[in-house]
């Protein structure tokens, strides 16, 4: 199996790929949608809301936290999660800029 050579890509390319990972699994999208819909931190009931196994939810929360798109506050015995508005804004700007760079032409692959 090959090794991913992230060092050959720019910091910006690696960050775009990282931000894209936040949206690359339906469970992560569902978690983000739930957090957005609550408009507040969500404490402990993600498993019940999503009908997924605790281990699955934990794995996806860990990845979303690693990317930085969510915050987690530990208030034993619960952990509360919410959207990180700074990173959310970064994702909006990053994907908007990337998607805006494409201008379709009639001669492309017809």
PDB file of C-alpha atoms in Angstrom:
ATOM      1  CA  UNK A   1       0.000   0.000   0.000  1.00  0.00           C
ATOM      2  CA  UNK A   2       1.371   3.433  -0.954  1.00  0.00           C
ATOM      3  CA  UNK A   3       2.093   6.203   1.494  1.00  0.00           C
ATOM      4  CA  UNK A   4       0.297   9.511   1.080  1.00  0.00           C
ATOM      5  CA  UNK A   5       2.910  12.132   0.342  1.00  0.00           C
ATOM      6  CA  UNK A   6       1.238  15.217   1.739  1.00  0.00           C
ATOM      7  CA  UNK A   7       4.576  16.991   1.886  1.00  0.00           C
ATOM      8  CA  UNK A   8       4.643  17.340  -1.923  1.00  0.00           C
ATOM      9  CA  UNK A   9       1.493  19.490  -1.803  1.00  0.00           C
ATOM     10  CA  UNK A  10       1.158  23.057  -0.631  1.00  0.00           C
ATOM     11  CA  UNK A  11      -0.091  23.900   2.834  1.00  0.00           C
ATOM     12  CA  UNK A  12      -3.236  25.312   1.212  1.00  0.00           C
ATOM     13  CA  UNK A  13      -3.868  22.109  -0.772  1.00  0.00           C
ATOM     14  CA  UNK A  14      -3.455  20.011   2.369  1.00  0.00           C
ATOM     15  CA  UNK A  15      -5.840  22.287   4.310  1.00  0.00           C
ATOM     16  CA  UNK A  16      -8.483  22.130   1.562  1.00  0.00           C
ATOM     17  CA  UNK A  17      -8.242  18.337   1.635  1.00  0.00           C
ATOM     18  CA  UNK A  18      -8.512  18.350   5.430  1.00  0.00           C
ATOM     19  CA  UNK A  19     -11.583  20.594   5.396  1.00  0.00           C
ATOM     20  CA  UNK A  20     -13.138  18.379   2.712  1.00  0.00           C
ATOM     21  CA  UNK A  21     -12.756  15.377   5.038  1.00  0.00           C
ATOM     22  CA  UNK A  22     -15.261  17.019   7.385  1.00  0.00           C
ATOM     23  CA  UNK A  23     -17.900  16.538   4.676  1.00  0.00           C
ATOM     24  CA  UNK A  24     -16.627  13.247   3.237  1.00  0.00           C
ATOM     25  CA  UNK A  25     -18.787  10.863   5.270  1.00  0.00           C
ATOM     26  CA  UNK A  26     -22.564  10.961   5.709  1.00  0.00           C
ATOM     27  CA  UNK A  27     -22.231  10.486   9.484  1.00  0.00           C
ATOM     28  CA  UNK A  28     -20.025  13.595   9.712  1.00  0.00           C
ATOM     29  CA  UNK A  29     -22.461  15.563   7.589  1.00  0.00           C
ATOM     30  CA  UNK A  30     -25.309  14.412   9.862  1.00  0.00           C
ATOM     31  CA  UNK A  31     -23.350  15.456  12.974  1.00  0.00           C
ATOM     32  CA  UNK A  32     -22.637  18.882  11.483  1.00  0.00           C
ATOM     33  CA  UNK A  33     -26.273  19.322  10.433  1.00  0.00           C
ATOM     34  CA  UNK A  34     -27.444  18.402  13.920  1.00  0.00           C
ATOM     35  CA  UNK A  35     -25.062  20.858  15.556  1.00  0.00           C
ATOM     36  CA  UNK A  36     -26.124  23.598  13.133  1.00  0.00           C
ATOM     37  CA  UNK A  37     -29.831  22.932  13.641  1.00  0.00           C
ATOM     38  CA  UNK A  38     -29.507  23.194  17.420  1.00  0.00           C
ATOM     39  CA  UNK A  39     -27.834  26.611  17.213  1.00  0.00           C
ATOM     40  CA  UNK A  40     -26.168  25.713  20.514  1.00  0.00           C
ATOM     41  CA  UNK A  41     -23.758  23.202  21.937  1.00  0.00           C
ATOM     42  CA  UNK A  42     -25.035  19.629  22.003  1.00  0.00           C
ATOM     43  CA  UNK A  43     -24.231  17.609  25.094  1.00  0.00           C
ATOM     44  CA  UNK A  44     -24.293  13.843  25.094  1.00  0.00           C
ATOM     45  CA  UNK A  45     -27.363  13.013  23.020  1.00  0.00           C
ATOM     46  CA  UNK A  46     -25.713  12.688  19.607  1.00  0.00           C
ATOM     47  CA  UNK A  47     -25.859   8.892  19.693  1.00  0.00           C
ATOM     48  CA  UNK A  48     -29.611   8.902  20.383  1.00  0.00           C
ATOM     49  CA  UNK A  49     -30.277  11.537  17.739  1.00  0.00           C
ATOM     50  CA  UNK A  50     -28.215   9.872  15.009  1.00  0.00           C
ATOM     51  CA  UNK A  51     -29.073   6.238  15.780  1.00  0.00           C
ATOM     52  CA  UNK A  52     -25.439   5.255  15.331  1.00  0.00           C
ATOM     53  CA  UNK A  53     -23.186   3.250  17.613  1.00  0.00           C
ATOM     54  CA  UNK A  54     -21.311   5.207  20.282  1.00  0.00           C
ATOM     55  CA  UNK A  55     -17.981   4.105  18.806  1.00  0.00           C
ATOM     56  CA  UNK A  56     -18.986   5.351  15.354  1.00  0.00           C
ATOM     57  CA  UNK A  57     -20.114   8.742  16.647  1.00  0.00           C
ATOM     58  CA  UNK A  58     -16.946   9.056  18.757  1.00  0.00           C
ATOM     59  CA  UNK A  59     -14.727   8.257  15.773  1.00  0.00           C
ATOM     60  CA  UNK A  60     -16.389  10.912  13.620  1.00  0.00           C
ATOM     61  CA  UNK A  61     -16.375  13.501  16.420  1.00  0.00           C
ATOM     62  CA  UNK A  62     -12.659  12.877  16.887  1.00  0.00           C
ATOM     63  CA  UNK A  63     -12.017  13.518  13.187  1.00  0.00           C
ATOM     64  CA  UNK A  64     -14.178  16.663  13.159  1.00  0.00           C
ATOM     65  CA  UNK A  65     -12.300  17.966  16.217  1.00  0.00           C
ATOM     66  CA  UNK A  66      -8.940  17.151  14.592  1.00  0.00           C
ATOM     67  CA  UNK A  67      -9.950  19.190  11.553  1.00  0.00           C
ATOM     68  CA  UNK A  68     -11.088  21.939  13.912  1.00  0.00           C
ATOM     69  CA  UNK A  69     -14.574  22.389  12.517  1.00  0.00           C
ATOM     70  CA  UNK A  70     -16.130  21.556  15.903  1.00  0.00           C
ATOM     71  CA  UNK A  71     -15.207  22.377  19.514  1.00  0.00           C
ATOM     72  CA  UNK A  72     -15.628  20.022  22.415  1.00  0.00           C
ATOM     73  CA  UNK A  73     -15.963  21.102  26.036  1.00  0.00           C
ATOM     74  CA  UNK A  74     -15.551  18.508  28.739  1.00  0.00           C
ATOM     75  CA  UNK A  75     -17.924  18.963  31.681  1.00  0.00           C
ATOM     76  CA  UNK A  76     -17.878  15.570  33.403  1.00  0.00           C
ATOM     77  CA  UNK A  77     -19.659  13.356  32.861  1.00  0.00           C
ATOM     78  CA  UNK A  78     -20.599  14.959  29.542  1.00  0.00           C
ATOM     79  CA  UNK A  79     -18.800  16.405  26.572  1.00  0.00           C
ATOM     80  CA  UNK A  80     -20.535  19.234  24.730  1.00  0.00           C
ATOM     81  CA  UNK A  81     -19.905  19.915  21.048  1.00  0.00           C
ATOM     82  CA  UNK A  82     -20.586  22.900  18.827  1.00  0.00           C
ATOM     83  CA  UNK A  83     -19.516  24.320  15.476  1.00  0.00           C
ATOM     84  CA  UNK A  84     -16.264  26.290  15.534  1.00  0.00           C
ATOM     85  CA  UNK A  85     -17.375  29.492  13.758  1.00  0.00           C
ATOM     86  CA  UNK A  86     -13.813  30.468  12.790  1.00  0.00           C
ATOM     87  CA  UNK A  87     -13.114  27.191  10.982  1.00  0.00           C
ATOM     88  CA  UNK A  88     -16.645  27.088   9.534  1.00  0.00           C
ATOM     89  CA  UNK A  89     -16.008  30.514   8.001  1.00  0.00           C
ATOM     90  CA  UNK A  90     -12.637  29.287   6.721  1.00  0.00           C
ATOM     91  CA  UNK A  91     -14.365  26.335   5.020  1.00  0.00           C
ATOM     92  CA  UNK A  92     -16.993  28.610   3.451  1.00  0.00           C
ATOM     93  CA  UNK A  93     -14.331  30.940   2.047  1.00  0.00           C
ATOM     94  CA  UNK A  94     -12.004  28.125   0.977  1.00  0.00           C
ATOM     95  CA  UNK A  95     -14.609  26.100  -0.902  1.00  0.00           C
ATOM     96  CA  UNK A  96     -16.215  29.235  -2.333  1.00  0.00           C
ATOM     97  CA  UNK A  97     -12.875  30.420  -3.693  1.00  0.00           C
ATOM     98  CA  UNK A  98     -12.007  27.002  -5.066  1.00  0.00           C
ATOM     99  CA  UNK A  99     -15.392  26.500  -6.725  1.00  0.00           C
ATOM    100  CA  UNK A 100     -15.402  30.040  -8.130  1.00  0.00           C
ATOM    101  CA  UNK A 101     -12.145  29.398 -10.020  1.00  0.00           C
ATOM    102  CA  UNK A 102     -13.912  27.118 -12.518  1.00  0.00           C
ATOM    103  CA  UNK A 103     -15.590  28.709 -15.513  1.00  0.00           C
ATOM    104  CA  UNK A 104     -17.224  26.181 -17.857  1.00  0.00           C
ATOM    105  CA  UNK A 105     -16.439  26.419 -21.549  1.00  0.00           C
ATOM    106  CA  UNK A 106     -18.258  24.909 -24.494  1.00  0.00           C
ATOM    107  CA  UNK A 107     -15.122  23.238 -25.836  1.00  0.00           C
ATOM    108  CA  UNK A 108     -14.376  21.202 -22.725  1.00  0.00           C
ATOM    109  CA  UNK A 109     -14.716  17.431 -23.209  1.00  0.00           C
ATOM    110  CA  UNK A 110     -17.693  17.544 -25.575  1.00  0.00           C
TER     111      UNK A 110
END
